[in-house]
Amino acid sequence: MKMMHSFVSPDYPMFETSVRSFLPQRVTIPFRQADGTEYQCGCKPGDVVREGQVISAPKDISSSEGAAVHSSVPGKVVSVSRRMLCDGRLGLAAEIATDGVFSYLGKKIPEADWSFASPLSILEEFRLKGVVNTFGRIPSSLSAQIHERSLLKNRIVAVRMFDEDPSRYTDSFVAQKRSSDVIQGALIIAKALYAHGIAFVVPRRSEFSLDGSLFKDLPHCLVQADTSRYPSGFSRNLVRLIASHARTAGESVFMHVSQKSLFIDPQTALSAYEAVVQGIPAVERYVHVTGSCLKSSGMFKVRIGASIRDLAEQCGGFKTRPSKVIVNGKLTGNAVPGIDIPVTKQVKSVEFVPASQLCSQSEMPCIRCGRCRTVCPEGLAPDLLYKCAVRQQCMPRNLCATAALCSRCSLCNSVCPSRLPLSQSISLLYKE
């Protein structure tokens, strides 16, 4: 498997602490926070809502599909309209003017003993508290993912304790600063899944350790990854690392790890902990805000629905006008059309990039240089898959099926001199 060393050299500081973002005067909360589920509006203009009140839910909230959407602030619903979201699509959203008393913010929250909770009640909490799994590019309802894997013969939970995109620091920060809560959250998820084992994948030379008494009879392991190499944090990478560790250590349970295992990140585990132990719905997210356009950068705890503009203002504003705003990392993220886009559950980082750091984005015909094939860690032919997806050229069926092997690392995009959207095209081909 081919990997790149020091492919991205992040210029962010290793933050020692996070800062709570300013409470926005208004929030815009999209009703669609997880992919693939139909939602229905639970509020209308003029309604007064509480912090943590459900304002949108899957059409069949009694099923395992979907995750409820909550108001992140108390206040009055100003409007319900279609807005541009961070994934580049339009979606219904409620605009809420902040006013009133908070239900959770600033309050001492009693903690429940989750050891007495049944797996079924934990799944219900995940649904009602709006917990989504943000591992990977497309967030999905955690309860739905657990339900899909409930009949698997070998159920493994894999927790990646670092960022798969080396240009951001959010997952690494949460893993370091909230490690105890992340471990508990992962154990709660494992219980809901009736998991046979749980594996934590950490960077080499990490000081992270596991207290065996917390796991009781649940098999667990600590696996090290070389995070200086890219890619190293995608599901296929984790499967190889965990399986290799299992063979070396003789831990037969983890020999059965596969792409069908449940992969989560620290933010997902933290959300699970807050939902079940503290009873707090998903109304906040840690977001890494950076970029040479800003006067400062930082790690912020942000209310869902706050705008990217609010984050830029808290950093002191711009010293240089940004030419591009990238959400969720330079390699695995995407550009958004403006700074009034609301923060959703899937947002982990925002980077403001000046024109001086951008190369030409003009798309040109493929020159058949072969760089995409050389750099692909899975040994695919991204140029041929692109032709199959975009130009609808007839290709062998077996070749098109290799789109399922793509890890979504986007290395092919980064080396293509013609600036072709190779990774995105492969994703479309896989969906089709």
Short mmCIF file of C-alpha atoms in Angstrom, two decimals:
data_model
loop_
_atom_site.label_atom_id
_atom_site.label_comp_id
_atom_site.label_asym_id
_atom_site.label_seq_id
_atom_site.Cartn_x
_atom_site.Cartn_y
_atom_site.Cartn_z
CA MET A 1 0.00 0.00 0.00
CA LYS A 2 1.45 3.36 -1.06
CA MET A 3 1.51 6.27 1.38
CA MET A 4 2.75 9.86 1.36
CA HIS A 5 5.05 11.17 4.08
CA SER A 6 4.48 14.70 5.43
CA PHE A 7 2.02 15.31 2.60
CA VAL A 8 0.44 18.25 4.44
CA SER A 9 2.38 20.36 6.91
CA PRO A 10 -0.25 22.01 9.12
CA ASP A 11 0.53 25.53 10.32
CA TYR A 12 -1.83 25.43 13.31
CA PRO A 13 -0.69 25.54 16.92
CA MET A 14 -1.29 22.60 19.22
CA PHE A 15 -4.12 24.17 21.18
CA GLU A 16 -4.02 23.60 24.93
CA THR A 17 -7.64 24.55 25.44
CA SER A 18 -10.80 25.37 23.56
CA VAL A 19 -12.82 28.57 23.68
CA ARG A 20 -16.60 28.70 23.75
CA SER A 21 -17.75 30.67 20.75
CA PHE A 22 -19.80 33.80 21.21
CA LEU A 23 -23.50 33.09 21.49
CA PRO A 24 -24.95 34.17 18.15
CA GLN A 25 -27.88 36.58 18.03
CA ARG A 26 -29.43 34.27 15.46
CA VAL A 27 -28.84 30.68 14.46
CA THR A 28 -29.85 28.87 11.28
CA ILE A 29 -30.44 25.20 11.99
CA PRO A 30 -30.86 22.87 8.99
CA PHE A 31 -33.44 20.13 9.34
CA ARG A 32 -31.20 17.64 7.51
CA GLN A 33 -28.14 16.88 9.64
CA ALA A 34 -27.59 13.29 8.50
CA ASP A 35 -27.65 11.85 5.02
CA GLY A 36 -30.32 9.62 3.55
CA THR A 37 -33.24 10.35 5.86
CA GLU A 38 -36.44 12.30 5.20
CA TYR A 39 -37.20 14.89 7.86
CA GLN A 40 -40.31 16.78 8.82
CA CYS A 41 -40.50 20.27 10.29
CA GLY A 42 -41.58 20.48 13.92
CA CYS A 43 -41.82 24.25 14.24
CA LYS A 44 -43.22 27.28 12.45
CA PRO A 45 -42.47 31.03 12.41
CA GLY A 46 -43.52 32.63 15.69
CA ASP A 47 -42.97 29.53 17.83
CA VAL A 48 -40.96 29.94 21.03
CA VAL A 49 -38.43 27.14 21.50
CA ARG A 50 -36.16 26.01 24.31
CA GLU A 51 -32.51 25.04 24.13
CA GLY A 52 -32.48 21.36 23.22
CA GLN A 53 -36.08 21.26 21.98
CA VAL A 54 -36.72 19.03 18.96
CA ILE A 55 -37.49 21.20 15.94
CA SER A 56 -37.13 18.55 13.24
CA ALA A 57 -37.26 14.78 13.24
CA PRO A 58 -37.33 11.85 10.82
CA LYS A 59 -40.81 11.22 9.46
CA ASP A 60 -40.86 7.94 11.37
CA ILE A 61 -39.15 8.86 14.64
CA SER A 62 -40.17 5.51 16.14
CA SER A 63 -37.89 3.68 13.72
CA SER A 64 -34.15 3.24 14.04
CA GLU A 65 -33.51 5.59 11.13
CA GLY A 66 -32.48 9.20 11.51
CA ALA A 67 -31.60 11.44 14.42
CA ALA A 68 -33.63 14.30 15.80
CA VAL A 69 -32.54 17.92 15.25
CA HIS A 70 -32.69 20.31 18.21
CA SER A 71 -32.64 24.04 18.74
CA SER A 72 -29.20 25.00 19.99
CA VAL A 73 -30.48 28.19 21.65
CA PRO A 74 -33.69 29.37 23.34
CA GLY A 75 -35.64 31.93 21.36
CA LYS A 76 -38.29 32.57 18.72
CA VAL A 77 -38.49 31.00 15.28
CA VAL A 78 -38.15 33.86 12.80
CA SER A 79 -38.51 31.91 9.58
CA VAL A 80 -38.37 28.48 7.95
CA SER A 81 -36.82 28.60 4.49
CA ARG A 82 -34.39 26.89 2.14
CA ARG A 83 -30.73 27.70 2.79
CA MET A 84 -27.40 26.73 1.31
CA LEU A 85 -25.69 24.17 3.55
CA CYS A 86 -22.04 23.25 4.03
CA ASP A 87 -22.33 20.23 1.73
CA GLY A 88 -23.24 22.52 -1.18
CA ARG A 89 -26.90 21.53 -1.26
CA LEU A 90 -30.04 23.49 -0.44
CA GLY A 91 -32.13 22.40 2.51
CA LEU A 92 -34.88 23.61 4.80
CA ALA A 93 -33.65 25.41 7.90
CA ALA A 94 -35.15 27.29 10.82
CA GLU A 95 -33.81 30.72 11.70
CA ILE A 96 -34.09 31.33 15.45
CA ALA A 97 -33.50 34.64 17.28
CA THR A 98 -31.72 33.93 20.58
CA ASP A 99 -33.77 34.98 23.61
CA GLY A 100 -34.51 33.41 26.97
CA VAL A 101 -32.98 31.06 29.52
CA PHE A 102 -30.70 28.19 28.51
CA SER A 103 -31.59 24.68 29.65
CA TYR A 104 -28.06 23.21 29.66
CA LEU A 105 -25.51 25.96 29.09
CA GLY A 106 -24.01 27.12 32.37
CA LYS A 107 -25.96 24.54 34.39
CA LYS A 108 -24.54 21.74 36.51
CA ILE A 109 -25.72 18.59 34.80
CA PRO A 110 -26.18 15.45 36.95
CA GLU A 111 -24.70 12.30 35.47
CA ALA A 112 -26.63 9.07 35.06
CA ASP A 113 -25.18 5.60 35.60
CA TRP A 114 -25.34 4.17 32.10
CA SER A 115 -24.29 0.70 33.23
CA PHE A 116 -27.94 -0.02 34.09
CA ALA A 117 -29.24 1.15 30.70
CA SER A 118 -30.31 -1.51 28.22
CA PRO A 119 -28.96 -1.47 24.63
CA LEU A 120 -32.46 -0.67 23.38
CA SER A 121 -32.81 2.35 25.66
CA ILE A 122 -29.35 3.57 24.62
CA LEU A 123 -30.35 3.39 20.96
CA GLU A 124 -33.48 5.38 21.75
CA GLU A 125 -31.36 8.06 23.45
CA PHE A 126 -29.11 8.24 20.38
CA ARG A 127 -32.16 8.84 18.18
CA LEU A 128 -33.91 11.33 20.40
CA LYS A 129 -30.74 13.25 21.29
CA GLY A 130 -29.70 13.55 17.65
CA VAL A 131 -26.39 11.68 17.80
CA VAL A 132 -24.79 11.27 14.38
CA ASN A 133 -21.59 9.48 13.43
CA THR A 134 -19.20 11.95 11.79
CA PHE A 135 -16.57 9.37 10.84
CA GLY A 136 -16.05 9.81 7.11
CA ARG A 137 -17.31 12.45 4.73
CA ILE A 138 -21.04 11.87 5.09
CA PRO A 139 -22.56 11.92 8.59
CA SER A 140 -25.11 9.26 9.40
CA SER A 141 -27.46 8.50 12.26
CA LEU A 142 -25.52 6.48 14.84
CA SER A 143 -28.59 4.48 15.85
CA ALA A 144 -29.22 3.60 12.19
CA GLN A 145 -25.64 2.40 11.74
CA ILE A 146 -25.86 0.25 14.87
CA HIS A 147 -29.17 -1.21 13.71
CA GLU A 148 -27.65 -2.10 10.31
CA ARG A 149 -24.84 -4.02 12.01
CA SER A 150 -26.94 -5.72 14.69
CA LEU A 151 -27.10 -9.04 12.78
CA LEU A 152 -23.40 -9.26 11.93
CA LYS A 153 -21.66 -12.33 13.26
CA ASN A 154 -18.59 -10.37 14.40
CA ARG A 155 -19.30 -6.86 15.71
CA ILE A 156 -16.23 -4.69 16.30
CA VAL A 157 -16.12 -1.00 17.25
CA ALA A 158 -13.05 0.86 15.96
CA VAL A 159 -12.32 4.30 17.45
CA ARG A 160 -9.94 6.52 15.47
CA MET A 161 -8.31 8.91 17.97
CA PHE A 162 -6.86 11.33 15.43
CA ASP A 163 -7.88 13.24 12.29
CA GLU A 164 -7.82 11.43 8.97
CA ASP A 165 -7.07 14.79 7.30
CA PRO A 166 -3.67 16.11 8.49
CA SER A 167 -4.70 19.73 7.85
CA ARG A 168 -7.08 19.84 10.82
CA TYR A 169 -6.80 19.09 14.52
CA THR A 170 -10.35 18.63 15.87
CA ASP A 171 -10.53 14.88 16.48
CA SER A 172 -7.02 14.86 17.92
CA PHE A 173 -7.92 17.69 20.29
CA VAL A 174 -11.11 16.00 21.53
CA ALA A 175 -9.24 12.70 21.96
CA GLN A 176 -6.57 14.36 24.08
CA LYS A 177 -8.63 16.79 26.15
CA ARG A 178 -11.78 14.71 26.65
CA SER A 179 -10.22 11.24 26.63
CA SER A 180 -12.14 9.95 29.66
CA ASP A 181 -15.50 10.98 28.20
CA VAL A 182 -14.54 9.62 24.78
CA ILE A 183 -13.69 6.20 26.28
CA GLN A 184 -17.00 6.10 28.15
CA GLY A 185 -18.87 7.16 25.02
CA ALA A 186 -17.18 4.39 23.02
CA LEU A 187 -18.13 1.85 25.68
CA ILE A 188 -21.76 3.04 25.57
CA ILE A 189 -21.78 2.60 21.80
CA ALA A 190 -20.21 -0.86 22.15
CA LYS A 191 -22.96 -1.85 24.58
CA ALA A 192 -25.69 -0.66 22.23
CA LEU A 193 -24.12 -2.73 19.43
CA TYR A 194 -23.59 -5.85 21.60
CA ALA A 195 -19.99 -5.52 20.39
CA HIS A 196 -17.56 -8.42 20.63
CA GLY A 197 -14.59 -6.06 20.95
CA ILE A 198 -13.47 -2.45 20.83
CA ALA A 199 -10.21 -1.16 19.32
CA PHE A 200 -8.69 2.29 19.86
CA VAL A 201 -6.30 3.46 17.13
CA VAL A 202 -3.91 6.17 18.35
CA PRO A 203 -0.87 7.97 16.88
CA ARG A 204 2.56 6.51 17.54
CA ARG A 205 4.26 7.81 20.68
CA SER A 206 0.87 8.85 22.03
CA GLU A 207 0.51 9.00 25.82
CA PHE A 208 -3.03 7.66 25.57
CA SER A 209 -3.64 4.57 27.71
CA LEU A 210 -6.57 2.34 28.64
CA ASP A 211 -7.75 1.37 32.11
CA GLY A 212 -8.61 -2.30 31.76
CA SER A 213 -11.06 -2.18 34.67
CA LEU A 214 -13.42 -0.01 32.61
CA PHE A 215 -13.89 -2.72 30.00
CA LYS A 216 -14.66 -5.62 32.36
CA ASP A 217 -15.09 -8.68 30.12
CA LEU A 218 -15.17 -6.75 26.83
CA PRO A 219 -12.08 -7.52 24.69
CA HIS A 220 -10.18 -4.33 23.88
CA CYS A 221 -6.90 -3.31 22.29
CA LEU A 222 -4.75 -0.26 21.66
CA VAL A 223 -3.32 0.00 18.15
CA GLN A 224 -0.72 2.52 17.01
CA ALA A 225 -0.80 4.26 13.62
CA ASP A 226 1.93 6.20 11.85
CA THR A 227 0.06 9.49 11.40
CA SER A 228 3.03 11.07 9.62
CA ARG A 229 2.00 8.98 6.60
CA TYR A 230 -1.08 9.73 4.53
CA PRO A 231 -3.57 8.13 4.30
CA SER A 232 -3.61 6.46 7.71
CA GLY A 233 -7.02 7.20 9.22
CA PHE A 234 -9.59 5.89 6.77
CA SER A 235 -11.58 2.73 7.44
CA ARG A 236 -9.44 0.60 5.12
CA ASN A 237 -6.28 1.79 6.86
CA LEU A 238 -7.75 1.00 10.27
CA VAL A 239 -8.84 -2.47 9.18
CA ARG A 240 -5.28 -3.27 8.09
CA LEU A 241 -3.76 -1.87 11.30
CA ILE A 242 -6.16 -3.67 13.64
CA ALA A 243 -5.89 -6.99 11.78
CA SER A 244 -2.09 -6.76 11.78
CA HIS A 245 -2.08 -6.03 15.51
CA ALA A 246 -4.43 -8.96 16.14
CA ARG A 247 -2.13 -11.36 14.29
CA THR A 248 0.92 -10.12 16.18
CA ALA A 249 -0.73 -10.08 19.60
CA GLY A 250 -2.75 -13.24 19.06
CA GLU A 251 -6.06 -11.52 19.76
CA SER A 252 -8.41 -13.60 17.64
CA VAL A 253 -11.46 -11.40 18.27
CA PHE A 254 -9.99 -8.54 16.26
CA MET A 255 -8.99 -10.78 13.36
CA HIS A 256 -12.59 -10.40 12.20
CA VAL A 257 -12.47 -6.61 11.79
CA SER A 258 -13.74 -5.56 8.36
CA GLN A 259 -15.27 -2.71 6.40
CA LYS A 260 -18.61 -3.68 7.94
CA SER A 261 -17.34 -2.93 11.46
CA LEU A 262 -18.52 0.24 13.19
CA PHE A 263 -15.98 3.05 12.83
CA ILE A 264 -16.36 6.16 14.98
CA ASP A 265 -14.36 9.28 15.81
CA PRO A 266 -13.90 11.09 19.17
CA GLN A 267 -16.66 13.63 18.50
CA THR A 268 -19.16 10.83 17.93
CA ALA A 269 -18.11 9.06 21.14
CA LEU A 270 -18.32 12.36 23.04
CA SER A 271 -21.84 13.01 21.70
CA ALA A 272 -22.88 9.52 22.80
CA TYR A 273 -21.52 10.18 26.29
CA GLU A 274 -23.29 13.53 26.59
CA ALA A 275 -26.57 12.07 25.32
CA VAL A 276 -26.73 9.02 27.60
CA VAL A 277 -24.83 10.14 30.71
CA GLN A 278 -25.69 13.85 30.83
CA GLY A 279 -28.91 13.87 28.82
CA ILE A 280 -27.64 16.68 26.57
CA PRO A 281 -28.74 16.62 22.91
CA ALA A 282 -26.33 17.39 20.07
CA VAL A 283 -26.38 21.20 20.13
CA GLU A 284 -22.62 21.95 20.06
CA ARG A 285 -19.53 20.96 18.10
CA TYR A 286 -15.78 21.47 18.45
CA VAL A 287 -14.59 23.36 15.36
CA HIS A 288 -10.99 24.14 14.39
CA VAL A 289 -10.90 27.62 12.81
CA THR A 290 -7.72 28.57 10.96
CA GLY A 291 -6.26 30.19 7.85
CA SER A 292 -3.71 32.88 7.05
CA CYS A 293 -6.56 35.27 6.19
CA LEU A 294 -7.52 35.48 9.87
CA LYS A 295 -5.91 37.62 12.56
CA SER A 296 -5.91 34.60 14.88
CA SER A 297 -6.99 30.96 14.96
CA GLY A 298 -8.41 28.69 17.61
CA MET A 299 -10.41 25.69 18.71
CA PHE A 300 -14.00 26.70 19.43
CA LYS A 301 -16.98 24.99 20.98
CA VAL A 302 -19.67 26.20 18.61
CA ARG A 303 -23.45 26.21 18.76
CA ILE A 304 -25.08 24.30 15.90
CA GLY A 305 -26.53 26.89 13.52
CA ALA A 306 -23.97 29.62 14.16
CA SER A 307 -22.56 30.99 10.92
CA ILE A 308 -19.02 30.73 9.63
CA ARG A 309 -19.01 34.54 9.65
CA ASP A 310 -19.50 34.45 13.45
CA LEU A 311 -16.38 32.29 13.83
CA ALA A 312 -14.30 34.62 11.66
CA GLU A 313 -15.41 37.62 13.72
CA GLN A 314 -14.42 35.91 16.97
CA CYS A 315 -10.95 35.35 15.50
CA GLY A 316 -10.61 39.13 15.08
CA GLY A 317 -11.85 39.30 11.52
CA PHE A 318 -9.87 39.15 8.30
CA LYS A 319 -6.50 40.69 7.60
CA THR A 320 -6.71 39.42 4.01
CA ARG A 321 -9.83 38.73 2.01
CA PRO A 322 -10.36 34.96 1.67
CA SER A 323 -10.67 33.56 -1.83
CA LYS A 324 -11.89 30.18 -0.65
CA VAL A 325 -13.50 28.84 2.53
CA ILE A 326 -12.81 25.14 3.09
CA VAL A 327 -14.80 23.02 5.51
CA ASN A 328 -13.38 19.82 7.06
CA GLY A 329 -9.84 19.95 5.73
CA LYS A 330 -7.83 20.61 2.58
CA LEU A 331 -7.79 16.96 1.49
CA THR A 332 -11.12 15.48 2.55
CA GLY A 333 -13.20 18.64 2.85
CA ASN A 334 -15.02 20.88 0.40
CA ALA A 335 -15.27 24.56 -0.43
CA VAL A 336 -18.42 26.46 0.55
CA PRO A 337 -19.85 29.37 -1.46
CA GLY A 338 -19.85 31.95 1.33
CA ILE A 339 -19.33 32.71 5.01
CA ASP A 340 -23.01 32.82 5.96
CA ILE A 341 -23.22 29.02 5.82
CA PRO A 342 -24.40 27.56 9.16
CA VAL A 343 -22.32 25.15 11.23
CA THR A 344 -23.90 21.68 11.26
CA LYS A 345 -23.07 18.48 13.12
CA GLN A 346 -20.67 17.42 10.36
CA VAL A 347 -18.45 20.54 10.51
CA LYS A 348 -15.09 19.89 12.18
CA SER A 349 -12.93 22.67 10.76
CA VAL A 350 -13.12 25.88 8.76
CA GLU A 351 -10.12 27.28 6.90
CA PHE A 352 -9.98 30.67 5.18
CA VAL A 353 -7.55 30.53 2.26
CA PRO A 354 -6.20 33.63 0.42
CA ALA A 355 -5.75 33.81 -3.35
CA SER A 356 -1.95 33.64 -2.99
CA GLN A 357 -2.20 30.05 -1.71
CA LEU A 358 -4.47 28.79 -4.48
CA CYS A 359 -3.39 27.31 -7.77
CA SER A 360 -5.42 27.56 -10.94
CA GLN A 361 -8.70 25.70 -10.59
CA SER A 362 -9.46 25.70 -14.33
CA GLU A 363 -10.40 22.22 -15.43
CA MET A 364 -8.61 20.90 -18.52
CA PRO A 365 -8.78 17.64 -20.47
CA CYS A 366 -6.94 14.63 -19.10
CA ILE A 367 -3.35 14.51 -20.39
CA ARG A 368 -2.89 10.84 -19.45
CA CYS A 369 0.08 11.53 -17.23
CA GLY A 370 -0.75 8.60 -14.94
CA ARG A 371 -0.01 10.48 -11.70
CA CYS A 372 -3.39 9.59 -10.20
CA ARG A 373 -2.70 5.89 -10.70
CA THR A 374 0.79 6.19 -9.24
CA VAL A 375 -0.34 7.92 -6.06
CA CYS A 376 -3.55 5.93 -5.41
CA PRO A 377 -3.00 3.86 -2.21
CA GLU A 378 -5.61 1.32 -3.33
CA GLY A 379 -4.08 0.77 -6.79
CA LEU A 380 -7.11 2.09 -8.71
CA ALA A 381 -7.27 3.87 -12.06
CA PRO A 382 -8.99 7.17 -11.12
CA ASP A 383 -8.72 8.56 -14.67
CA LEU A 384 -10.69 5.65 -16.14
CA LEU A 385 -13.28 5.76 -13.35
CA TYR A 386 -13.66 9.49 -14.00
CA LYS A 387 -14.39 8.82 -17.68
CA CYS A 388 -16.91 6.20 -16.69
CA ALA A 389 -18.72 8.47 -14.19
CA VAL A 390 -18.60 11.85 -15.93
CA ARG A 391 -18.22 11.17 -19.64
CA GLN A 392 -20.38 8.05 -19.53
CA GLN A 393 -17.79 6.15 -21.54
CA CYS A 394 -18.38 2.44 -21.68
CA MET A 395 -15.95 0.64 -19.36
CA PRO A 396 -15.70 -2.98 -18.23
CA ARG A 397 -18.10 -3.74 -15.39
CA ASN A 398 -15.29 -5.07 -13.20
CA LEU A 399 -13.40 -1.80 -13.58
CA CYS A 400 -16.39 0.30 -12.55
CA ALA A 401 -16.91 -1.95 -9.51
CA THR A 402 -13.46 -0.94 -8.18
CA ALA A 403 -15.03 2.40 -7.17
CA ALA A 404 -16.15 0.58 -4.02
CA LEU A 405 -12.47 0.18 -3.03
CA CYS A 406 -11.81 3.93 -2.97
CA SER A 407 -10.89 5.21 0.52
CA ARG A 408 -11.86 8.84 -0.36
CA CYS A 409 -8.36 10.10 0.51
CA SER A 410 -8.42 12.55 -2.47
CA LEU A 411 -4.75 12.07 -3.29
CA CYS A 412 -5.71 11.72 -6.96
CA ASN A 413 -7.25 15.21 -6.88
CA SER A 414 -4.14 16.73 -5.33
CA VAL A 415 -1.74 15.48 -8.02
CA CYS A 416 -3.91 15.92 -11.11
CA PRO A 417 -2.39 18.69 -13.31
CA SER A 418 -5.71 19.04 -15.17
CA ARG A 419 -7.58 19.75 -11.90
CA LEU A 420 -10.16 17.05 -12.59
CA PRO A 421 -12.62 16.16 -9.75
CA LEU A 422 -11.47 12.55 -9.71
CA SER A 423 -12.35 11.65 -6.12
CA GLN A 424 -15.81 13.22 -6.32
CA SER A 425 -16.52 11.41 -9.58
CA ILE A 426 -15.52 8.06 -8.07
CA SER A 427 -17.89 8.73 -5.17
CA LEU A 428 -20.73 9.39 -7.60
CA LEU A 429 -19.93 6.22 -9.50
CA TYR A 430 -19.96 4.23 -6.26
CA LYS A 431 -23.40 5.61 -5.32
CA GLU A 432 -24.78 4.72 -8.72
#
